[in-house]
Coordinates of C-alpha atoms in Angstrom, one line a residue:
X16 CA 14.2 -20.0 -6.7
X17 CA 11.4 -20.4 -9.7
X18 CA 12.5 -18.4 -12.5
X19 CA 11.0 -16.6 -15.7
X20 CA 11.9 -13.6 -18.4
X21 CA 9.8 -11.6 -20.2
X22 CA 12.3 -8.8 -22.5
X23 CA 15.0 -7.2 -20.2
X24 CA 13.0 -8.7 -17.4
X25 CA 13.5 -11.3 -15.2
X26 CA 11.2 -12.8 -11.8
X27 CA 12.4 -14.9 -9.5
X28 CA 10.8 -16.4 -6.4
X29 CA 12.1 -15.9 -2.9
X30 CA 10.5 -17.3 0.2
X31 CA 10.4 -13.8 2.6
X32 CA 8.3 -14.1 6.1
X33 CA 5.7 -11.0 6.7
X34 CA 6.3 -9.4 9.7
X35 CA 2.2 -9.7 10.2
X36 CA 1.9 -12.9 11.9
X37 CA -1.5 -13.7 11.0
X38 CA -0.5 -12.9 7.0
X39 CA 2.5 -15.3 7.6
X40 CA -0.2 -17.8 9.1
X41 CA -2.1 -17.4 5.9
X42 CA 0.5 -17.7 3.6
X43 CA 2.2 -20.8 4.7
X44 CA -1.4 -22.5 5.1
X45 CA -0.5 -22.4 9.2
X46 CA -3.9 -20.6 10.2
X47 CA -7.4 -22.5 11.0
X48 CA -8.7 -20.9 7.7
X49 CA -12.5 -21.5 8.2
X50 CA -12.7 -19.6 11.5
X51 CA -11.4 -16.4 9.8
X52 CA -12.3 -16.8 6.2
X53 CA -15.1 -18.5 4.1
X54 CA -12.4 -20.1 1.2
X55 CA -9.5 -21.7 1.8
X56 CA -7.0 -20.1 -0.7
X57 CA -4.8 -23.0 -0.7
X58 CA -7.3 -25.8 -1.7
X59 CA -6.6 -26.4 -5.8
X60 CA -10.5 -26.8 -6.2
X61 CA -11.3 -23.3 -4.1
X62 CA -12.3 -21.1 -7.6
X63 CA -14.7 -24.0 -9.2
X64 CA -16.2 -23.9 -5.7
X65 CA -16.5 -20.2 -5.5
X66 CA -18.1 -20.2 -8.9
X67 CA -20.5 -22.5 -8.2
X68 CA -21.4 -20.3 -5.1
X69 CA -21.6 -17.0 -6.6
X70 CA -23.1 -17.7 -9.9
X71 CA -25.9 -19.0 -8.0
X72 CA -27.1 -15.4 -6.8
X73 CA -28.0 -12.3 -8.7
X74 CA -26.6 -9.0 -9.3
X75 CA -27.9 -5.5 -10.5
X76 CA -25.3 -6.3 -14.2
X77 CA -27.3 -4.9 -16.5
X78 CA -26.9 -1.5 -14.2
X79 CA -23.5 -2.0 -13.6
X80 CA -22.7 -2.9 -17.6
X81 CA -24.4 0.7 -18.5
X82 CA -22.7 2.5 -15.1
X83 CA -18.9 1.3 -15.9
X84 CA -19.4 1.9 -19.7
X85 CA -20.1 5.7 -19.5
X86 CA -17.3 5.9 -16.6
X87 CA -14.0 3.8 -18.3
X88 CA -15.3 5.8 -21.7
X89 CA -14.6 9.6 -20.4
X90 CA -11.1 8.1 -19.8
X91 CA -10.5 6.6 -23.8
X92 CA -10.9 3.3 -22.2
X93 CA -9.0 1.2 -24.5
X94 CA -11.1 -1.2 -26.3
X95 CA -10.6 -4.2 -24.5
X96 CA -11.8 -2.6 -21.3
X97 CA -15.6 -1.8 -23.2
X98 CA -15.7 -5.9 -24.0
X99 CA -14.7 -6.4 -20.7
X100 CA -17.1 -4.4 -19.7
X101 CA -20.1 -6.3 -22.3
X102 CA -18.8 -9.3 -20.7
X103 CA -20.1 -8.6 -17.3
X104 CA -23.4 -9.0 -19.1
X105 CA -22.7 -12.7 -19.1
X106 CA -25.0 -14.3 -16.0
X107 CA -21.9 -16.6 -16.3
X108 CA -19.2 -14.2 -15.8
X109 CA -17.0 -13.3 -12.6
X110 CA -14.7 -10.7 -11.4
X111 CA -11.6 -10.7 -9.9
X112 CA -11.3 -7.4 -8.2
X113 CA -9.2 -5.3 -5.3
X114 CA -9.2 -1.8 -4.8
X115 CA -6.7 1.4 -3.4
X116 CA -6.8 4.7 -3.1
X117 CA -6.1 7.6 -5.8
X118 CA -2.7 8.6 -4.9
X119 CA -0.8 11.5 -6.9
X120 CA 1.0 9.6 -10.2
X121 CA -0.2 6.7 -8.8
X122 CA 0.8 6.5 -5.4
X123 CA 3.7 4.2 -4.2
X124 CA 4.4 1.0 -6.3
X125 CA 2.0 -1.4 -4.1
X126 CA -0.8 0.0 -6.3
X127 CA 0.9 -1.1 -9.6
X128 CA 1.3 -4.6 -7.9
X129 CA -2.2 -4.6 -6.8
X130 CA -3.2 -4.0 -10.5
X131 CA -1.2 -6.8 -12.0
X132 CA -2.2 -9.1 -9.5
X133 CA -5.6 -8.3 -10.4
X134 CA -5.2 -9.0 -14.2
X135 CA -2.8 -12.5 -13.5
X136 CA -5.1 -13.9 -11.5
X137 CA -8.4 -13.0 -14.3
X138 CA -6.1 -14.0 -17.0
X139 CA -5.3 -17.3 -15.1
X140 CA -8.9 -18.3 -14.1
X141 CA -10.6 -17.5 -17.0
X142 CA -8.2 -20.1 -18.8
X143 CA -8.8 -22.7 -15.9
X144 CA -12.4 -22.2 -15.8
X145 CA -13.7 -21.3 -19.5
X146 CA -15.8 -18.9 -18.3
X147 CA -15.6 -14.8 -18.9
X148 CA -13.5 -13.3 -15.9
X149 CA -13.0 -9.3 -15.6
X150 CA -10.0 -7.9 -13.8
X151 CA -12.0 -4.9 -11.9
X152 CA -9.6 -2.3 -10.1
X153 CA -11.9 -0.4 -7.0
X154 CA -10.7 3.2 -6.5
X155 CA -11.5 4.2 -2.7
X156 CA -12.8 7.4 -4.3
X157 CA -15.1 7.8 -1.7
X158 CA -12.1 8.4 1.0
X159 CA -11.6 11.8 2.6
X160 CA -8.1 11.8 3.5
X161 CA -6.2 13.7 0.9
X162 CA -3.0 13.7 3.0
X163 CA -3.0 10.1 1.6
X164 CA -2.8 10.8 -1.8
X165 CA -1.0 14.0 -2.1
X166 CA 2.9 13.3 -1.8
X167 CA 5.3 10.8 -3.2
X168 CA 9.0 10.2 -1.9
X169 CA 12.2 10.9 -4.1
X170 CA 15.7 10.4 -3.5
X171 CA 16.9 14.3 -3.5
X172 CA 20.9 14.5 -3.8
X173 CA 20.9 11.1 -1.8
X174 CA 18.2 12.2 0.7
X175 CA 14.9 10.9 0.7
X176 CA 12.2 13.0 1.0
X177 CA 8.3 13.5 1.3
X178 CA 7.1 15.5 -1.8
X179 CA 4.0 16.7 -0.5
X180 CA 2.1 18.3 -3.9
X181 CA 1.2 21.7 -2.1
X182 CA -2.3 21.9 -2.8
X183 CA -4.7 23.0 0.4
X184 CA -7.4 21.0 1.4
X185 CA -9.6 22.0 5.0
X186 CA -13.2 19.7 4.3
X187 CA -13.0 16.7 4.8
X188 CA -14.3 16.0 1.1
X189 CA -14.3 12.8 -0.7
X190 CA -11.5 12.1 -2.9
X191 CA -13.5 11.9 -6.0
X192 CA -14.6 15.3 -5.7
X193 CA -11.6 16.8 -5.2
X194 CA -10.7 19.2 -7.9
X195 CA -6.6 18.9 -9.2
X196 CA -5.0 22.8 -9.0
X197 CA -3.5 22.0 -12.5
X198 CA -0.7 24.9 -12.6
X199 CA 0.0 23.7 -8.7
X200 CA 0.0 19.8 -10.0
X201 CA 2.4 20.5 -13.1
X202 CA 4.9 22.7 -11.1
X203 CA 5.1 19.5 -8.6
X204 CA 5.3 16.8 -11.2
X205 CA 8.0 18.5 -13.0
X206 CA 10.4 19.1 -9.5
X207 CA 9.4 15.1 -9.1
X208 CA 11.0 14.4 -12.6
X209 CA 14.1 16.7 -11.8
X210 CA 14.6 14.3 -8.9
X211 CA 14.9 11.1 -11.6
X212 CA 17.2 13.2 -14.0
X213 CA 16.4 13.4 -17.8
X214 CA 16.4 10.1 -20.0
X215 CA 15.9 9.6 -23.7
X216 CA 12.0 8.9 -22.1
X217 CA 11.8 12.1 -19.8
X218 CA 10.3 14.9 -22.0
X219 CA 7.5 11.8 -23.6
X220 CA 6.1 11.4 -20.1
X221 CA 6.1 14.6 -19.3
X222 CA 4.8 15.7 -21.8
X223 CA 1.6 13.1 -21.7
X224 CA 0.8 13.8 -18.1
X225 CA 0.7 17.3 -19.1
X226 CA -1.9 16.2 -21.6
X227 CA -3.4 13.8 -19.2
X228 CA -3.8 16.4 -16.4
X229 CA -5.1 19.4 -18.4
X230 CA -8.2 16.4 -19.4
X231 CA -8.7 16.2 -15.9
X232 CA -10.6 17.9 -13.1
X233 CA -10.5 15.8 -9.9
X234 CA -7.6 13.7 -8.3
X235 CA -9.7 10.4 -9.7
X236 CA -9.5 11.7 -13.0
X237 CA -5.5 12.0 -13.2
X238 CA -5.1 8.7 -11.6
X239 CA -8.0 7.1 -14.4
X240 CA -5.7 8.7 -17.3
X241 CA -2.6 7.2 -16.1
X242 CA -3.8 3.8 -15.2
X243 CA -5.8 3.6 -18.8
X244 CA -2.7 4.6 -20.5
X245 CA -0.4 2.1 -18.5
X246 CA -2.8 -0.7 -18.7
X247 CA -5.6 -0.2 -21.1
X248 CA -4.4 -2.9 -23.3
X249 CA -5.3 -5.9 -20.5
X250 CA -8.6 -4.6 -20.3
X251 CA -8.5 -3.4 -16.4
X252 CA -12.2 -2.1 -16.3
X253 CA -12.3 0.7 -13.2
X254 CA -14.7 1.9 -11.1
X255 CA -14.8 5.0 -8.3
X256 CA -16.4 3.9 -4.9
X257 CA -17.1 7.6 -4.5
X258 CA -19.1 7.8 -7.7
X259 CA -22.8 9.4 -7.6
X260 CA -24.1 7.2 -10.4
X261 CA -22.7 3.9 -8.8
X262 CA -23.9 5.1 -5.2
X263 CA -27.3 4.7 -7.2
X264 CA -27.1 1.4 -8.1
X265 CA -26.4 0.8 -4.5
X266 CA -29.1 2.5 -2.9
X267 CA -31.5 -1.2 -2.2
X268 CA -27.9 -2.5 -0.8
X269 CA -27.7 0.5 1.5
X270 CA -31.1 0.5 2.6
X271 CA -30.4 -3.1 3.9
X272 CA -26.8 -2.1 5.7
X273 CA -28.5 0.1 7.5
X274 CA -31.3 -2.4 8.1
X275 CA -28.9 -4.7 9.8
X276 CA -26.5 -2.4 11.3
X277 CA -26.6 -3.7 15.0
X278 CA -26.1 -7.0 13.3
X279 CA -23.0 -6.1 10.9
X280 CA -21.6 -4.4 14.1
X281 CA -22.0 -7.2 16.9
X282 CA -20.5 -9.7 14.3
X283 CA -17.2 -7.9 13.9
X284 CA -16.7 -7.5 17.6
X285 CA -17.6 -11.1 17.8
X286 CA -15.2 -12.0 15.1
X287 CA -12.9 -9.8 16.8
X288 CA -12.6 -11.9 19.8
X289 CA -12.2 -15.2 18.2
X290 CA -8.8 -13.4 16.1
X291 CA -7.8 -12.1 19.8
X292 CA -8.4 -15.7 21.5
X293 CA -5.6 -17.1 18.8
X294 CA -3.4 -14.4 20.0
X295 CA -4.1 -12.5 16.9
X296 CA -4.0 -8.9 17.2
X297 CA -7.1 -6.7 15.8
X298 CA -6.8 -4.1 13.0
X299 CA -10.3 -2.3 12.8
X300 CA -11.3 0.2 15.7
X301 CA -14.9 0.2 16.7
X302 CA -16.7 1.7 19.7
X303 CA -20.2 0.9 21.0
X304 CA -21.9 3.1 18.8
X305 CA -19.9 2.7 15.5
X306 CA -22.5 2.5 12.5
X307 CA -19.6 2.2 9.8
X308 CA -21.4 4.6 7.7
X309 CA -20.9 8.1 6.7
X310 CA -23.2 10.4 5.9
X311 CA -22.3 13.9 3.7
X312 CA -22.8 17.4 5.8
X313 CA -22.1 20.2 3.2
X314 CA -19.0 18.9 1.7
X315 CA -18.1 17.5 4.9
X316 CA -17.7 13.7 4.8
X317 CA -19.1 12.7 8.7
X318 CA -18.3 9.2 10.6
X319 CA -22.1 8.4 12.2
X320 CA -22.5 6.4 15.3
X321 CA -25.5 4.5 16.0
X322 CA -27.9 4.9 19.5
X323 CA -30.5 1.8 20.0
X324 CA -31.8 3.0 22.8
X325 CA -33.4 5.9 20.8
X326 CA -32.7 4.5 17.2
X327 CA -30.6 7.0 16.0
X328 CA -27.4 8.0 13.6
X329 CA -25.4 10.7 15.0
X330 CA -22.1 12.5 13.6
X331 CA -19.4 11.7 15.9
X332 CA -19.2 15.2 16.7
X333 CA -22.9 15.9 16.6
X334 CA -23.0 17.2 13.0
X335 CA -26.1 15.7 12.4
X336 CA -28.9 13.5 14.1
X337 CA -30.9 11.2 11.6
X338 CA -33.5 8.3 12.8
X339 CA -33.2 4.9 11.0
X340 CA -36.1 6.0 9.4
X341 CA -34.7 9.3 7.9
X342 CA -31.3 7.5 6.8
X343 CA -33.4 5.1 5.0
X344 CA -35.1 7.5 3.0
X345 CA -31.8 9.2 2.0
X346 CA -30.1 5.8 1.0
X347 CA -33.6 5.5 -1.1
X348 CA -33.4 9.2 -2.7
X349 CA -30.6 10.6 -1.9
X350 CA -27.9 7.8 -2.0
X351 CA -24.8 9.6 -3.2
X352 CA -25.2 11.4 0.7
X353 CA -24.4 8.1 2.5
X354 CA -21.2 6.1 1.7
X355 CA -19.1 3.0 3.3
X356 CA -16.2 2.7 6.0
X357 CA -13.7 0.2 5.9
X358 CA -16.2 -2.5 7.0
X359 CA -19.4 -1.7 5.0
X360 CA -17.3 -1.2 1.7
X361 CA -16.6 -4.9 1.1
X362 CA -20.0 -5.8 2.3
X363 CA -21.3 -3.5 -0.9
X364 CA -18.4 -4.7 -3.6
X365 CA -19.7 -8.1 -2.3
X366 CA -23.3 -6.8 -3.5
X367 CA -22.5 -5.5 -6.5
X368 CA -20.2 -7.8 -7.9
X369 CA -19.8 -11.4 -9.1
X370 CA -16.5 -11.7 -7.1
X371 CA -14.5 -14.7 -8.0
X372 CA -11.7 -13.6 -5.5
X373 CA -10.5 -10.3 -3.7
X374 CA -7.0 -9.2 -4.6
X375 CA -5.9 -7.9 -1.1
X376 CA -3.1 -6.3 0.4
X377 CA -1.0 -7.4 3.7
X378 CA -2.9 -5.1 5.6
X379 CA -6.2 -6.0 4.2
X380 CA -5.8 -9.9 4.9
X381 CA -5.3 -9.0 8.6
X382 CA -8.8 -6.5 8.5
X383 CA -11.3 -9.1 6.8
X384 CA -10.4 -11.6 8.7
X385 CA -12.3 -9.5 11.2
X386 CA -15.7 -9.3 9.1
X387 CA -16.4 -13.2 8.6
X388 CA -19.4 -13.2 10.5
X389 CA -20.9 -9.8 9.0
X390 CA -20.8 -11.3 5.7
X391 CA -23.0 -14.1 7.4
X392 CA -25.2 -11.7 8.6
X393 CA -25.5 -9.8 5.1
X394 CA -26.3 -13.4 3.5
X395 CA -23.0 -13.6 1.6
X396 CA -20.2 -15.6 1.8
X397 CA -16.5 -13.8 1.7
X398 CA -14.9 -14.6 -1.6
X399 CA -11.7 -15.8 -1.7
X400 CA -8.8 -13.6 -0.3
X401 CA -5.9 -13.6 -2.0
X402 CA -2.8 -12.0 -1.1
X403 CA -1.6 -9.3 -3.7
X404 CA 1.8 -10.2 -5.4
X405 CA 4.4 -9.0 -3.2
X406 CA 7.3 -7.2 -5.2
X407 CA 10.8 -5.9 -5.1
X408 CA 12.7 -4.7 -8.2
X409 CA 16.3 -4.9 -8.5
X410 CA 18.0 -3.0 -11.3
X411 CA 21.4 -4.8 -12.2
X412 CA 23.7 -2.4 -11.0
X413 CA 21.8 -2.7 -7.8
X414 CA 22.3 -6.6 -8.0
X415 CA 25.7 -6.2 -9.0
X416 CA 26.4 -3.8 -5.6
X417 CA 25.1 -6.9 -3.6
X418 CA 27.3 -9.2 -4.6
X419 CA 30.3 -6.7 -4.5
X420 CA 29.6 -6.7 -0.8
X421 CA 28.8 -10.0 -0.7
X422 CA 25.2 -10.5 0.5
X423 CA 23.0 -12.4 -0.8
X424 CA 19.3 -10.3 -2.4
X425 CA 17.6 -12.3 0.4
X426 CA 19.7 -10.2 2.9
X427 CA 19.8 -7.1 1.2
X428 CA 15.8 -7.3 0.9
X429 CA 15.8 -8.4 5.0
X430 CA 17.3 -5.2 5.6
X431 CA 20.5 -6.6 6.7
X432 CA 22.9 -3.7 4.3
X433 CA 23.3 -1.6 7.2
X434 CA 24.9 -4.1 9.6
X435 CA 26.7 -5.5 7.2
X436 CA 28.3 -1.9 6.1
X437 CA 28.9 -1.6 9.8
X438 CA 30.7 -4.7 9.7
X439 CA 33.1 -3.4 7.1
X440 CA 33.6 -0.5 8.5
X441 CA 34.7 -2.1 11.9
X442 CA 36.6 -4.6 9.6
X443 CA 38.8 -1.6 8.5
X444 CA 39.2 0.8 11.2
X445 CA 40.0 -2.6 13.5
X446 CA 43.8 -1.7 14.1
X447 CA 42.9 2.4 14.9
X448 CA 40.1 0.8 16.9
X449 CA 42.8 -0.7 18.9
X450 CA 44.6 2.0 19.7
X451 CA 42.2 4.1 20.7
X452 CA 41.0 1.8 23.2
X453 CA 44.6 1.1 24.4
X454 CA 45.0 5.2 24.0
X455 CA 41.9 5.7 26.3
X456 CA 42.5 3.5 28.9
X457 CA 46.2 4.8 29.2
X458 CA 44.6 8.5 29.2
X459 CA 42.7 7.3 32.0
X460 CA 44.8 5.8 34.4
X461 CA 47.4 8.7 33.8
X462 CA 44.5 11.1 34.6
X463 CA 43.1 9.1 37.6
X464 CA 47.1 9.0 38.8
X465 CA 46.9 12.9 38.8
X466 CA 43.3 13.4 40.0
X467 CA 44.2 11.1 43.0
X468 CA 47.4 13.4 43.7
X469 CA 45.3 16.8 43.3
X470 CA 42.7 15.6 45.5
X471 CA 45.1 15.0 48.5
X472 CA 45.9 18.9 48.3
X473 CA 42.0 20.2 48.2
X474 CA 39.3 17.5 47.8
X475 CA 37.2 20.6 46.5
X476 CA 38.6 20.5 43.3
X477 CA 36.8 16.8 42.5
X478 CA 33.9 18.1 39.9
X479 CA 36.7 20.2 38.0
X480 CA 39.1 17.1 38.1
X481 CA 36.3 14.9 36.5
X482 CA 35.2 17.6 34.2
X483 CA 38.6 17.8 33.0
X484 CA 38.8 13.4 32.4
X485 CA 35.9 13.7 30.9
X486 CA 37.1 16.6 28.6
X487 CA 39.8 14.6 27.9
X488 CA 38.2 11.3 26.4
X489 CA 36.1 13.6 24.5
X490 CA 38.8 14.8 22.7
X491 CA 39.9 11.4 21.8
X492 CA 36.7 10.3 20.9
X493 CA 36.8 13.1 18.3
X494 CA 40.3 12.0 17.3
X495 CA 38.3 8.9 16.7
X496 CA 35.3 10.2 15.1
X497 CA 37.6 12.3 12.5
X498 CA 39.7 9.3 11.7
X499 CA 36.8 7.3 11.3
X500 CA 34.9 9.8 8.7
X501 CA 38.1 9.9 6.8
X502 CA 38.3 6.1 6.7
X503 CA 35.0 6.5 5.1
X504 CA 36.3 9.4 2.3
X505 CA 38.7 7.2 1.1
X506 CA 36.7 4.7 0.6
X507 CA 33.3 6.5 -0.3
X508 CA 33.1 4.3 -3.9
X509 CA 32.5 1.2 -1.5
X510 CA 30.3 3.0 1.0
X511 CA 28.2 4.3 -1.9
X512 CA 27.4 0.7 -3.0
X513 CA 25.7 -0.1 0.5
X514 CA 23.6 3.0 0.5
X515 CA 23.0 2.7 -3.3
X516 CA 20.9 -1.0 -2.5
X517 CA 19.6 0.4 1.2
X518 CA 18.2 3.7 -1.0
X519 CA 16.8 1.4 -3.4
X520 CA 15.5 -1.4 -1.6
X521 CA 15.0 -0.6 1.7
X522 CA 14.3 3.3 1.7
X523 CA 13.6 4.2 5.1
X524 CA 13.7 1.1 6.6
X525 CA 10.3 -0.1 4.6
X526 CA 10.1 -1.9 1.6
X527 CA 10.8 -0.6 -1.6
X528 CA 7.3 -1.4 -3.0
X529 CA 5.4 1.4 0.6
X530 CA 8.2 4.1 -0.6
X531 CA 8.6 4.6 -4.5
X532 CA 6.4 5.0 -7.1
X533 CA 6.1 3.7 -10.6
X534 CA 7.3 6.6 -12.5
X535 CA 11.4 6.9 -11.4
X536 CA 10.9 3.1 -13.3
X537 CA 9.3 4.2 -16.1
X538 CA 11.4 7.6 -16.7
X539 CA 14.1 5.3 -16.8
X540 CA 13.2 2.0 -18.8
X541 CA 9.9 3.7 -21.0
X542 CA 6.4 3.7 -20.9
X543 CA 6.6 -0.2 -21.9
X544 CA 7.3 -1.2 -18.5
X545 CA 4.6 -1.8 -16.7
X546 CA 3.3 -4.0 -20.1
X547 CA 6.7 -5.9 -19.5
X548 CA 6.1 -6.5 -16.0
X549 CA 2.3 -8.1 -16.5
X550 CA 3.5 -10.3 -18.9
X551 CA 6.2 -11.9 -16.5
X552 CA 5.0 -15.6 -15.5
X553 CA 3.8 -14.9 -12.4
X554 CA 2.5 -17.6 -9.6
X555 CA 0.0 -17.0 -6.3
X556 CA 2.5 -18.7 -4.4
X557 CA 2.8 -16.7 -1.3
X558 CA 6.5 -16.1 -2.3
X559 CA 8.2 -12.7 -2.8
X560 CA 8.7 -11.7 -6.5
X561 CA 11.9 -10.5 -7.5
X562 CA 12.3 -8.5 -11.0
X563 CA 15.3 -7.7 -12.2
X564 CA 15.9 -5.5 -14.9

C-alpha cells in the first residue's frame, strides 16, 4: 500500500475490484479502449494529446467568462474561483470538469469525492502542462427527480434510516427551480444533527447552514453555499445545467442536437451493440423514437420522442407535438424550454467547454462508453474519462475494531464483517451447538419410538402425532435461539465492534461513500475537513483510497 498524511489524516492505497465489469476492464487497462472511448486514460502522453486536440477548436469563452462570473458571485465565490473564472478567457486554457446532482447537505459522500477529484486532477495537469487548467463542478440542475436529492441516511440509535426532508413536490420541475421550504429544511437539518450528537463543532455548523439557507431560495442555491464554503479556497468554479442564462449560450448547440438527432440516436444503438458483442451489458434505455431531449410544458419537465416518418417531437405521453421546425425556433428563442437527457448533456458540456478530461463516476464510465459514436457524429472527440477517486474513511477506533476482530481493512471493506461475526459466534456457542443437535436427534428418535407405538392403536392419529414432533423441536429450537441471544448479551462489547465497522463501512450492504454524507464527518472533526482531505497526495491510480483519521 502507497502511503501519505496530510494533519490527522492519512491515505493509503488498496487494490479493490468493482463489481461493474466493464469499470474493472477499464481500470486494470483489460478493455480494447479505442472501441469504447476516444483517449486511452492509461497512456502517460493522453493529456498533451488531448490538449493539442481541443485547443484546436473554439468555444463561446468570452460568454461563458461573463455567464459563470455573475453565477459563482451570488454565492461569495471566494476569490480564487473569479480568477479561475478570468482564466477561462485564456484561448490556451482547459477544464477538468464532472458533474452530480443537488442533493440535500450535499448528498452522500460520492459528491465530495467527485469534487476533489476534480481539483487533483486540475491542480496536477496544470503543473505537468504549464498551461491554465480550471476544476469546473456541473450541477445536474436541470434534473426533475427531487426524490433524488431530498433524503440522507443516519444511523438512529443503531438503525439506519432514510431521512426523507418532508417537503412535497407533484411537477415534475427541474431541480434548479425548485424553491427550499426554509422552516421545513431547518426542522430536518436539525433532527439530522441530533442523529451525530453535539461536538465542540455542532452549534458552528448549524448555525452557518442556518445562515446559508435563509440566503437561499432554490435546492441549487443551498447546495452552491455549502460547496463555496467547503471549497472556495481551491477555486472550484460551478455551474447549473438547469440555468436560463447558460441554456442561452447553448441555444446554436441545441439547434444542431436537434439537427442531428436521428444521427446521435442511431450511434448510441450502434455503439450499444458493439458493448453487448464483448458481453458487456448496456446502461442507457432507448426506444425507437427516443429524441433525448426534453422540452418544458408549464412547469412540467416532458421526455420527447422523435417520429421521422412525419418529422415530429412528441411528449411521451402526448403533452405536446412540435415539428423539427417549431423545436428549432424554440432552441433559437426560447432555449431555456428545451434541455438535455443523459446522452445529449455530455454532448453540450463537450460544446461548451475546453474539456481536458471528465471526472466520472463508476456508473458513468459504464454509460459513455455507450455514446462514442455520437460524439463522432457531433464532430467531437470524447475527452478523457477518468474514473473519480474512489473512497472509504476509516476513523481509528473503527480501524482499531478491525484488528480486535482480526480482519484485515481489505475484508472489512469486501464486506466480509458479517461472516466473520458469524464465525465467532459459531466459534462460541460450538459446545451448546453440540448438544442441541445431539438433544434433537435423541428427541426424535424417542418421539418416532412413541409415534410408531400410537399409530399401531389408530393410524388416524398421524397428523396430530407429527404436529406434536414438530411442536416438540420447535421448542428446542427456542431453547436454542434463547441461549444463543444470551451468548450474545454477555458478550454485546465484542458484538458491538462488528456492527460498529459494518455501520460504518458497509451501511446496508453498499459502500460507505452511496450511504453517508459529508456532514456526520465534519460535525465531528470541523469545518477544516474537507480542506484536509484535498490536500492528501492523491494518485489516478485506479486503486481505492483509504483515509484514516
Amino acid at each position: 500500500m502507497k502511503k501519505g498524511r496530510t494533519k490527522f489524516m492519512e491515505v493509503m492505497d488498496l487494490f479493490l475490484p468493482s463489481t461493474n465489469t466493464l469499470v474493472n476492464d477499464y481500470l486494470t487497462n483489460k478493455i480494447d479502449t479505442y472501441n469504447y472511448f476516444d483517449y486511452d486514460i492509461h497512456s502517460p502522453l493522453v493529456y498533451e494529446v488531448r490538449k493539442k486536440d481541443v485547443l484546436s477548436r473554439t468555444f463561446p469563452r468570452e460568454r461563458l467568462v461573463q455567464h459563470l462570473l455573475n453565477f459563482n458571485r451570488k454565492y461569495n465565490s471566494h476569490e480564487q474561483t473569479i480568477k479561475n473564472i478570468y482564466k477561462l478567457s485564456d484561448p490556451n486554457s482547459v477544464v477538468v470538469v464532472g458533474g452530480q446532482q443537488a442533493g440535500v447537505l450535499t448528498g452522500p459522500l460520492y459528491t465530495i469525492h467527485k469534487i476533489i477529484s476534480i481539483i487533483k486532477l486540475a491542480r496536477q495537469q496544470e503543473e505537468l502542462l504549464n498551461i491554465p487548467v480550471i476544476p469546473v463542478f456541473w450541477i445536474a440542475g436541470e434534473d426533475h427527480d427531487f426524490a433524488e436529492i431530498n433524503h440522507l441516511f443516519v444511523n438512529d440509535g443503531n438503525h439506519i434510516r432514510k431521512k426523507i426532508l418532508p417537503q412535497q413536490q407533484h411537477s415534475k420541475s427541474m431541480v434548479t427551480s425548485i424553491e427550499i421550504d426554509k422552516k421545513l429544511c431547518e426542522d430536518w437539518l436539525k433532527e439530522v444533527f441530533e442523529t451525530y450528537g453535539e461536538t465542540d463543532n455542532t452549534n458552528e455548523i448549524i448555525q452557518l447552514l442556518l445562515l446559508q439557507l435563509e440566503k437561499s431560495t432554490t435546492y441549487v442555491d443551498f447546495f452552491m453555499q455549502i460547496i463555496s464554503t467547503l471549497f472556495g479556497d481551491t477555486g472550484i468554479v460551478m455551474v447549473d445545467s438547469g440555468s436560463v442564462e447558460l441554456r442561452e449560450i447553448e441555444s446554436d448547440f441545441l439547434v444542431e442536437i436537434i439537427e442531428k438527432n436521428r444521427g446521435i440516436h442511431d450511434a448510441v444503438l450502434h455503439q450499444q451493440e458493439i458493448l453487448q458483442s464483448a458481453n458487456y451489458s448496456k446502461s442507457i434505455e432507448m426506444n425507437e423514437n427516443s429524441a433525448n431531449l426534453f422540452y418544458q410544458v408549464g412547469s412540467d419537465r416532458v421526455l420527447l420522442e422523435y417520429y421521422p416518418e412525419h418529422d415530429i417531437f412528441r411528449g411521451k405521453n402526448n403533452e405536446c407535438i412540435l415539428c423539427s421546425e417549431e423545436l428549432i425556433e424554440f432552441a433559437k428563442t426560447h432555449p431555456g424550454s428545451i434541455s438535455n437527457n443523459v446522452i445529449t448533456r455530455p454532448l453540450m458540456q463537450e460544446l461548451l467547454f475546453p474539456t481536458l478530461a471528465f471526472i466520472s463516476g463508476p456508473g458513468e464510465v459504464s454509460y459513455w462508453a455507450e455514446l462514442k459514436q455520437a460524439f463522432t457524429v457531433m464532430g467531437m472527440k470524447m475527452p478523457p474519462v477518468v474514473p473519480r477517486l474512489m473512497m472509504t474513511i476509516i476513523e481509528r477506533s473503527i480501524e482499531s475494531n478491525i484488528v480486535d476482530i482480526g480482519l484485515s481493512i481489505s475484508d472489512a471493506i469486501n464486506g466480509k464483517v458479517m461472516s466473520a461475526k458469524n464465525a465467532w459466534i459459531a466459534k462460541h456457542t460450538s459446545n451448546f451447538d453440540d448438544v442441541m443437535i445431539q438433544a434433537k436427534q435423541e428427541a426424535e428418535n424417542i418421539h418416532k419410538r412413541v409415534r410408531n407405538a400410537a399409530l399401531e392403536i389408530d393410524k388416524s392419529l398421524l397428523d396430530l402425532l407429527l404436529k406434536n414432533a414438530e411442536n416438540f423441536q420447535t421448542q428446542l429450537e427456542f431453547v436454542n435461539h434463547t441461549v444463543s441471544k444470551r451468548v450474545l448479551l454477555q458478550n454485546e462489547v465484542e458484538m458491538k465492534k462488528f456492527e460498529r465497522i459494518e455501520y460504518s463501512l458497509k451501511p446496508l450492504g453498499s459502500p460507505q461513500e452511496r450511504i453517508w454524507n459529508i456532514f456526520y464527518y465534519l460535525n465531528k472533526y470541523g469545518l477544516d475537513f474537507t480542506s484536509n482531505l484535498v490536500e492528501l497526495p492523491f494518485e489516478f491510480n485506479g486503486k481505492h483510497k483509504i483515509i484514516k483519521v
